[in-house]
Coordinates of C-alpha atoms in Angstrom, one line a residue:
X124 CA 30.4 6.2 -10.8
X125 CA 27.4 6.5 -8.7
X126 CA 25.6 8.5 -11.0
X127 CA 26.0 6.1 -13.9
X128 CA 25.1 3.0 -11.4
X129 CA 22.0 5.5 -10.8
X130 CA 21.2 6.3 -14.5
X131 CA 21.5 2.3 -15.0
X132 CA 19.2 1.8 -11.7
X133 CA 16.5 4.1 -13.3
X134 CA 16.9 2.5 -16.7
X135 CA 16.1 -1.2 -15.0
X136 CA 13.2 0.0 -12.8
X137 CA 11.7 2.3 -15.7
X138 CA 11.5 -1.1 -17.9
X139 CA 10.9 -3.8 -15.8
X140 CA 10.2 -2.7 -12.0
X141 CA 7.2 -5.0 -10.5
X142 CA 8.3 -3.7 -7.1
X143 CA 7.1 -0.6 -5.1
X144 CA 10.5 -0.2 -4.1
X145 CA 11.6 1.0 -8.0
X146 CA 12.5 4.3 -6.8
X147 CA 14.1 5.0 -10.0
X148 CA 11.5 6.8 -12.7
X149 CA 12.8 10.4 -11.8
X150 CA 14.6 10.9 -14.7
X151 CA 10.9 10.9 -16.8
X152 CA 8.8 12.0 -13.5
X153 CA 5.9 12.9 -15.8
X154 CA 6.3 10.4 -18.2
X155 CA 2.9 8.1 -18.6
X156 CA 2.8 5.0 -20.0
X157 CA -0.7 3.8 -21.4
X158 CA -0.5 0.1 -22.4
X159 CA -3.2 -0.2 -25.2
X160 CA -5.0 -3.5 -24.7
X161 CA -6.3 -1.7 -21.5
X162 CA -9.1 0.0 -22.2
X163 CA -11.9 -2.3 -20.5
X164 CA -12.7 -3.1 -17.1
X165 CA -13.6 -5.8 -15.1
X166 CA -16.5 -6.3 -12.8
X167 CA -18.5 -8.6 -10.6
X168 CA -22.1 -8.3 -10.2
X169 CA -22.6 -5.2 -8.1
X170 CA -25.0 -5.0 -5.4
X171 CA -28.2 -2.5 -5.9
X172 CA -28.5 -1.3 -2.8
X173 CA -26.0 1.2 -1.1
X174 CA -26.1 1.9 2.1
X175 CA -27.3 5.8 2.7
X176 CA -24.4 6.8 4.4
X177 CA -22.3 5.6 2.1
X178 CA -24.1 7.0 -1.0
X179 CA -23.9 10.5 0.9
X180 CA -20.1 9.8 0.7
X181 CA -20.1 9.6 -2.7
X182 CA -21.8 12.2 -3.6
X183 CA -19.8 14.1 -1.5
X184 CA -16.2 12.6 -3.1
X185 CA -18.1 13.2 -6.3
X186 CA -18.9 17.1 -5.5
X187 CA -14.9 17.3 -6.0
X188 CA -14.2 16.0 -2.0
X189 CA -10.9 13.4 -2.2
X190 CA -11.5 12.5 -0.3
X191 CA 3.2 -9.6 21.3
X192 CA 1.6 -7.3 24.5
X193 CA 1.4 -3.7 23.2
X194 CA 0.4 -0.5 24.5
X195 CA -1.7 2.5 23.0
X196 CA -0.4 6.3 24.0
X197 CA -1.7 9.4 23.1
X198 CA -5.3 10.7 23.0
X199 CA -7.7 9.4 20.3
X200 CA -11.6 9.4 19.8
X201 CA -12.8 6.6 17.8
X202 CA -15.8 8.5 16.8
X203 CA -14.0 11.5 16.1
X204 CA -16.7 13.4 13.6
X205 CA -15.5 14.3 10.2
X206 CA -16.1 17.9 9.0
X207 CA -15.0 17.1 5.3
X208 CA -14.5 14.1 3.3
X209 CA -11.1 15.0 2.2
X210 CA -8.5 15.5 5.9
X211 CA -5.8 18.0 6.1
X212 CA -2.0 16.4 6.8
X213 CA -2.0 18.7 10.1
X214 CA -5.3 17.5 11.0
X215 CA -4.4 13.8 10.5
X216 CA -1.2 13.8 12.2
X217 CA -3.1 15.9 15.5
X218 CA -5.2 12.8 15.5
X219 CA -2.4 9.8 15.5
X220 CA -1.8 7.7 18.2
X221 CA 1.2 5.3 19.6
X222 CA 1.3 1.4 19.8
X223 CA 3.8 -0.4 21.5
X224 CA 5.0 -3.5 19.3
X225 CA 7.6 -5.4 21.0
X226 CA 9.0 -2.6 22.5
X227 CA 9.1 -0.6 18.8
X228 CA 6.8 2.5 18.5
X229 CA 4.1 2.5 15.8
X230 CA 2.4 5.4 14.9
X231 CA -1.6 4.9 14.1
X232 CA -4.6 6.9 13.8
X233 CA -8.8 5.9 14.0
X234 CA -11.5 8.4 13.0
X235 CA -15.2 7.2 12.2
X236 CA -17.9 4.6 13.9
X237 CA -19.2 1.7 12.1
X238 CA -17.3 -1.9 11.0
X239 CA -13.6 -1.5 11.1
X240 CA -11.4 -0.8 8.0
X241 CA -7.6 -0.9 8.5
X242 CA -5.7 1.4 5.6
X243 CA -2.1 0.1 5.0
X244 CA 0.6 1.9 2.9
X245 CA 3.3 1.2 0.3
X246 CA 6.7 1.9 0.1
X247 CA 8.2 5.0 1.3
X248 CA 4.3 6.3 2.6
X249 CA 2.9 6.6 5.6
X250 CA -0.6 7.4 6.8
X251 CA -1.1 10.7 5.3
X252 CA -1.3 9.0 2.0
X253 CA -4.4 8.2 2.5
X254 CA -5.7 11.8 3.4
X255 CA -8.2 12.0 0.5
X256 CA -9.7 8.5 1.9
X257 CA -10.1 8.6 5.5
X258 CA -12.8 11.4 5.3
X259 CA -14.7 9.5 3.1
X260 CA -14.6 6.1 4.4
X261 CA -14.8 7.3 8.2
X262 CA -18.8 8.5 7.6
X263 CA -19.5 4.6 7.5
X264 CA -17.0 3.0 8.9
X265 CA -14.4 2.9 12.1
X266 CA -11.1 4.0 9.8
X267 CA -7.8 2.8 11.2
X268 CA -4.5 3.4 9.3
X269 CA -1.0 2.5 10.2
X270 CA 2.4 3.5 9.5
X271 CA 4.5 0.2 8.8
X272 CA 7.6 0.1 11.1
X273 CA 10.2 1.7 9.1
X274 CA 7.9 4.5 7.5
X275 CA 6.6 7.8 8.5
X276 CA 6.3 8.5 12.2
X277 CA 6.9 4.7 13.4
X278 CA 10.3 3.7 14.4
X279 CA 13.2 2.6 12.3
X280 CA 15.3 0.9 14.7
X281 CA 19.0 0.8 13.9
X282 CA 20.0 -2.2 12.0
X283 CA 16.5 -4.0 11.9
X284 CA 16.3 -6.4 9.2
X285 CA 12.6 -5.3 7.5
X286 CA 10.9 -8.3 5.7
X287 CA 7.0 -8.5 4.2
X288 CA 6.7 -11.2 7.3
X289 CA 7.8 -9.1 9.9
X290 CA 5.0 -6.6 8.5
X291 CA 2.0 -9.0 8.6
X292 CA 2.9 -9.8 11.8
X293 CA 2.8 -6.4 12.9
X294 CA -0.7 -6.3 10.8
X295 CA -1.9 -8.7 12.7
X296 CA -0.9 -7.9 15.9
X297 CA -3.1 -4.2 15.9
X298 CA -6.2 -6.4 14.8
X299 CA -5.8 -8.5 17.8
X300 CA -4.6 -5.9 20.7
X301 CA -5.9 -2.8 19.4
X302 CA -9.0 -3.0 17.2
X303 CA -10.1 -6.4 18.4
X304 CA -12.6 -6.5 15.8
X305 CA -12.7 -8.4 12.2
X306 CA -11.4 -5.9 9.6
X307 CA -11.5 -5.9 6.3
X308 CA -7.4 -5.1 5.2
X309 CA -7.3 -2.1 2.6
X310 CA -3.4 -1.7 1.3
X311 CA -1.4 -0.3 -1.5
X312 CA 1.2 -1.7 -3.6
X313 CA 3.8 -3.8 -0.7
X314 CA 0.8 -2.6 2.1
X315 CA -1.3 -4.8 -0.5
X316 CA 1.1 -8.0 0.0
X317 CA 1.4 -7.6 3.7
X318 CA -2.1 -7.8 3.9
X319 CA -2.5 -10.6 1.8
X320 CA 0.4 -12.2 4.3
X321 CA -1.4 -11.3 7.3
X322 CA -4.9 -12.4 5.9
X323 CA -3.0 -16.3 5.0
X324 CA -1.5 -16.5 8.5
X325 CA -4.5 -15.1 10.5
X326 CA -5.6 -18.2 12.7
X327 CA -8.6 -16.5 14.2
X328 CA -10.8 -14.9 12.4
X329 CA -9.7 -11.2 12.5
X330 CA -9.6 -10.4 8.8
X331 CA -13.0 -10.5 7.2
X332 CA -12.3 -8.7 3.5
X333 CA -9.2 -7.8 1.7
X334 CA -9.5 -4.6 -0.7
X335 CA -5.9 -4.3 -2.8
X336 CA -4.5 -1.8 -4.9
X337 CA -2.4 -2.7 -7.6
X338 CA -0.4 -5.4 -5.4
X339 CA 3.2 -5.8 -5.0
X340 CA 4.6 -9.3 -6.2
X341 CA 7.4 -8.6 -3.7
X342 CA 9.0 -6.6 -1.3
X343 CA 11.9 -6.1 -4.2
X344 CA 12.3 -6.8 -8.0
X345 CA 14.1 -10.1 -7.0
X346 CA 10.0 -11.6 -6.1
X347 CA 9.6 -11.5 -10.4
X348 CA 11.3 -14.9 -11.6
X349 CA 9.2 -15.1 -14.3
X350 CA 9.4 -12.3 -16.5
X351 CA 11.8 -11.8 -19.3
X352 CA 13.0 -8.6 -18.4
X353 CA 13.8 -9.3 -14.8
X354 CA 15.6 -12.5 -16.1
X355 CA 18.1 -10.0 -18.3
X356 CA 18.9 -7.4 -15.5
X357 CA 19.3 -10.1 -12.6
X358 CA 23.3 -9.3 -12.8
X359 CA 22.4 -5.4 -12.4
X360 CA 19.8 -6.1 -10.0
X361 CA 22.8 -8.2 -8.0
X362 CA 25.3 -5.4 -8.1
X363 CA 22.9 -2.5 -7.1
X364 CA 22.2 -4.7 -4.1
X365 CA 26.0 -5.2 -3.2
X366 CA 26.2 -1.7 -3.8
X367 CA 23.5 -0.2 -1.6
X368 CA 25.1 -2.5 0.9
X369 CA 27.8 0.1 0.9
X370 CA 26.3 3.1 2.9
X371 CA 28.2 5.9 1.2
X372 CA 27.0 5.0 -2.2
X373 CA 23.6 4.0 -1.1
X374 CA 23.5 7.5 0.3
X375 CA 24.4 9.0 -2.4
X376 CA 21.4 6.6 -4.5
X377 CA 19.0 7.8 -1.7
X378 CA 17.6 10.5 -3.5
X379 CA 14.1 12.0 -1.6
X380 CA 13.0 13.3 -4.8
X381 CA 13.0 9.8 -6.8
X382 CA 11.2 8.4 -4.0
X383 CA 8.4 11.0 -4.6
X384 CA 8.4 10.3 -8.0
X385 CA 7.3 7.0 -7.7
X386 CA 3.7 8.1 -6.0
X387 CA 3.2 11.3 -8.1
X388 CA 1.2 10.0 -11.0
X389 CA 0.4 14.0 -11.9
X390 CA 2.2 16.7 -13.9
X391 CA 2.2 18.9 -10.6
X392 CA 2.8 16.9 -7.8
X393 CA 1.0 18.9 -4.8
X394 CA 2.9 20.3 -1.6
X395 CA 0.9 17.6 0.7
X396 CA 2.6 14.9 -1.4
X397 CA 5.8 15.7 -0.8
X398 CA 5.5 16.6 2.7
X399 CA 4.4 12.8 3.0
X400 CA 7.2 11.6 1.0
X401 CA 10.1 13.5 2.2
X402 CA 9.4 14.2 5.4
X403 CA 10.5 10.6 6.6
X404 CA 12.8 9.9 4.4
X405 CA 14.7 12.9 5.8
X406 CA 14.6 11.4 9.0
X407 CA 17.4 8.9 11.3
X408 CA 17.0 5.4 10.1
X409 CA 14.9 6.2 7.0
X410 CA 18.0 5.5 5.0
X411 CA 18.4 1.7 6.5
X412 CA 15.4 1.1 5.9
X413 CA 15.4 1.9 2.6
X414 CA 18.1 -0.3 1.8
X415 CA 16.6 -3.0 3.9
X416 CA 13.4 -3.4 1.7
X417 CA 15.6 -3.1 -1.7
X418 CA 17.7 -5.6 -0.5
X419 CA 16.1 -8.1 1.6
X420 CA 14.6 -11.1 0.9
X421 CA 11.3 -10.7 -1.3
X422 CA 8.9 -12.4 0.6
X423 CA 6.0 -14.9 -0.1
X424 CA 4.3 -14.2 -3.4
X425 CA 0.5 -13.2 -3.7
X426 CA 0.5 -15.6 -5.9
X427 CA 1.0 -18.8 -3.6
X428 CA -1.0 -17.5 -1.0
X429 CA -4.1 -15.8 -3.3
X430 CA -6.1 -19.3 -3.7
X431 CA -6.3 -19.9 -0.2
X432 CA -6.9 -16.4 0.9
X433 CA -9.7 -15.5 -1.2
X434 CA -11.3 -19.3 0.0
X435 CA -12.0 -17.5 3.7
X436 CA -12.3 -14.1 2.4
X437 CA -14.2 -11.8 -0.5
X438 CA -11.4 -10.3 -2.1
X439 CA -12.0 -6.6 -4.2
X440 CA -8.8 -5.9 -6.3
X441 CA -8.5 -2.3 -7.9
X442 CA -5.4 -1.7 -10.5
X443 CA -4.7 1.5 -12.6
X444 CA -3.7 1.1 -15.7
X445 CA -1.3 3.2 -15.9
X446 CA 1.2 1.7 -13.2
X447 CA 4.8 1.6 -14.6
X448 CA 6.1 -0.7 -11.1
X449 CA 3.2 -3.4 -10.8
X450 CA 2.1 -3.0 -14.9
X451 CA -1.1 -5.4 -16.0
X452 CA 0.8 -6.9 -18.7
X453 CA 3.3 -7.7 -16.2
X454 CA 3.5 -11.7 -14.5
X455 CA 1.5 -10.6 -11.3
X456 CA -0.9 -8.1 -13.1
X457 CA -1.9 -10.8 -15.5
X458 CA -2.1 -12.9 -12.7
X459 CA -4.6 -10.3 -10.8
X460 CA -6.3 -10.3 -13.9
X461 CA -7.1 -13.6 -14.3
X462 CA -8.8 -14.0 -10.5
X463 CA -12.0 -13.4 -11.2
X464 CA -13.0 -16.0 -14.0
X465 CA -11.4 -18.3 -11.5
X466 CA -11.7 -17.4 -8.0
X467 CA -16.3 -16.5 -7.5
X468 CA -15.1 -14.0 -4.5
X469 CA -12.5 -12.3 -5.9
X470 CA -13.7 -8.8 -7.7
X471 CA -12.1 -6.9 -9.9
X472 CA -11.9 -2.9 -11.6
X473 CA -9.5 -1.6 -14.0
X474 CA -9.0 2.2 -13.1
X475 CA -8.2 3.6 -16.7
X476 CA -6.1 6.2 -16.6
X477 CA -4.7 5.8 -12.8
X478 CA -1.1 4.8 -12.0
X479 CA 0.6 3.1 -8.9
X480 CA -1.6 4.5 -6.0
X481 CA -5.2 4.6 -7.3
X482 CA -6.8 6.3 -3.9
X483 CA -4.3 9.4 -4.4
X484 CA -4.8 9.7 -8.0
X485 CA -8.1 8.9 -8.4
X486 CA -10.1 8.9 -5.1
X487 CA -13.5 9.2 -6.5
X488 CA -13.2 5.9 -8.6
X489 CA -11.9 4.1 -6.0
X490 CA -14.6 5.8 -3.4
X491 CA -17.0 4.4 -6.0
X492 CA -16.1 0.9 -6.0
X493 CA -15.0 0.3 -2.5
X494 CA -18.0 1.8 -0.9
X495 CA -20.6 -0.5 -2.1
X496 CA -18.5 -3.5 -2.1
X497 CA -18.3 -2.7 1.8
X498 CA -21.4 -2.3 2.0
X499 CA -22.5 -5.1 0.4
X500 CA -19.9 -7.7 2.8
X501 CA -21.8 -9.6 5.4
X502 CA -21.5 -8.8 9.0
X503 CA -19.0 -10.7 11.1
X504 CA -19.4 -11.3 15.0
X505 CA -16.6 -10.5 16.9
X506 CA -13.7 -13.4 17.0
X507 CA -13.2 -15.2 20.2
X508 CA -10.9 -14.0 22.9
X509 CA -7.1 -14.9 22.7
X510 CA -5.9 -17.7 24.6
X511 CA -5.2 -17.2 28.0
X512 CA -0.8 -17.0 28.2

């Protein structure tokens, strides 16, 4: 019975999933979708002039490089140097550090000097998903990235009840205690949505650009109300959740390979990959977390909070085409889509050819965006102390 409740899971997710959390498309791993109005891109007005660091870094990632109170343990340089634009996972992991977020260990890591950039992850990632980034983006800038509580090296606390809120706070928390600096927010699929969450609820003036890859609409499927196909599986979405509330059979769903499925956009997916992927979700509490996200509540949408977002900040959107869980022809691609002719600093690029996680598949057309559009943000003084308790 599991096994067909799985083989109906995958059939759902394959068709309709506008969540990072469809960990269903194993049965087709390879499979890629191409929908074929999408061959065009969006674009602002770029700016001219890059910045000669950052125009070494891309001809570097183009010469084949991927490129409350808390406490910080563990020993980091902020200026570590970079020997290569693309980082090793043993490297990266050497370099991570602990924060202390209401009494919950969160693992981090900072590499680089220049104006701070905060990487956050998606579903089932961790920092090491960004390993063909940090290189590249730490030879201009001060590079933090974060693994979510819940994901890769961070705690997963017994029965914690994960929500995209719950996240942004945590977002916002490092800015404030540990890199005390405005940042501009760089996140992936749900990492995408918690930073638009954090950037919505940020009071002070800690967020000073958001960059998001093919956005989540929700922590879960349950986010999409307005699409046809969600609207015909909401009785199947209902009755996986009541069953993954069951831990033997949402064991026996917990499958480390479908979770990998849904980040390898390739026909080989590479041994780093899937040392990232199923490395945490082999460990304690990876499991209830799982469940958590799938079943939770969804979360605010990027719709509702997008308007008054990109009114404080500029706002660079990147979306592959090819993403079967966050598709362009889906509600919140068309809305992403749409942005540009209506909000002036929102930016947009279509990444033909690139799937869920454009900065794994593609580094070098995502280097080749983001860089200049870095670049080209104004400065920002540093925001005003916190209140004093």
């Amino acid at each position: 019975m599991a096994a067909a409740l799985a083989a109906a899971a995958v059939h759902h997710h394959r068709l309709s999933s506008s969540s990072p959390a469809a960990w269903t498309r194993a049965v087709h791993p390879h499979r890629r979708r191409r929908s074929p109005s999408l061959s065009f891109s969006f674009s602002a007005p770029a700016s001219s002039h890059v910045c000669p660091r950052c125009a070494r870094a891309l001809r570097r990632a183009a010469a084949g490089d991927g490129g409350g109170s808390g406490s910080v343990t563990g020993t980091v340089e902020p200026a570590a140097a970079s020997a290569s634009s693309s980082s090793s996972l043993e490297e990266l992991y050497r370099s991570c550090a602990t924060w202390t977020w209401r009494g919950m260990r969160v693992n981090y890591l900072v590499r680089g000097e220049g104006p701070p950039v905060l990487l956050v992850h998606g579903f089932g990632a961790s920092v090491g998903h960004w390993r063909r980034n940090i290189g590249v983006l730490s030879e201009s800038y001060t590079v933090y990235a974060i693994d979510l509580l819940g994901f890769g090296a961070s705690d997963k606390p017994p029965g914690f009840s994960y929500t995209m809120e719950t996240w942004a706070e945590l977002i916002l928390d490092f800015l404030d205690e540990v890199v005390k600096r405005p940042t501009v927010l760089v996140g992936n699929s749900v990492g995408s949505l918690a930073c638009v969450i954090a950037a919505a609820d940020s009071s002070r003036d800690l967020v000073r650009g958001l960059v998001l890859l093919n956005c989540a609409g929700g922590m879960n499927n349950k986010a999409i109300v307005d699409d046809w196909r969600i609207k015909l599986l909401l009785p199947l979405l209902w009755l996986i959740d009541f069953l993954l509330k069951q831990r033997r059979i949402a064991s026996a769903l917990f499958d480390r390979d479908i979770l990998l499925s849904v980040y390898g956009n390739k026909d080989a997916v590479d041994d780093e990959l899937v040392e990232i992927i199923r490395g945490p979700a082999d460990g304690e509490g990876a499991l209830d977390a799982f469940v958590s996200t799938v079943t939770g509540p969804p979360g605010p949408s990027p719709i509702a909070l997008m308007p008054a977002v990109a009114a404080r900040s500029p706002v660079l959107v990147l979306w592959g085409d090819r993403d079967p869980f966050t598709p362009i022809d889906g509600p919140v691609g068309r809305y992403f889509a749409a942005l540009p002719g209506e909000l002036p600093n929102v930016t947009l690029h279509m990444l033909e050819g690139v799937g869920h996680c454009p900065h794994d598949d593609r580094p070098d057309l995502v280097h080749a965006k983001l860089l200049p559009w870095l670049d080209a943000l104004p400065s920002a003084a540093a925001p005003p102390p916190s209140p004093a308790a």
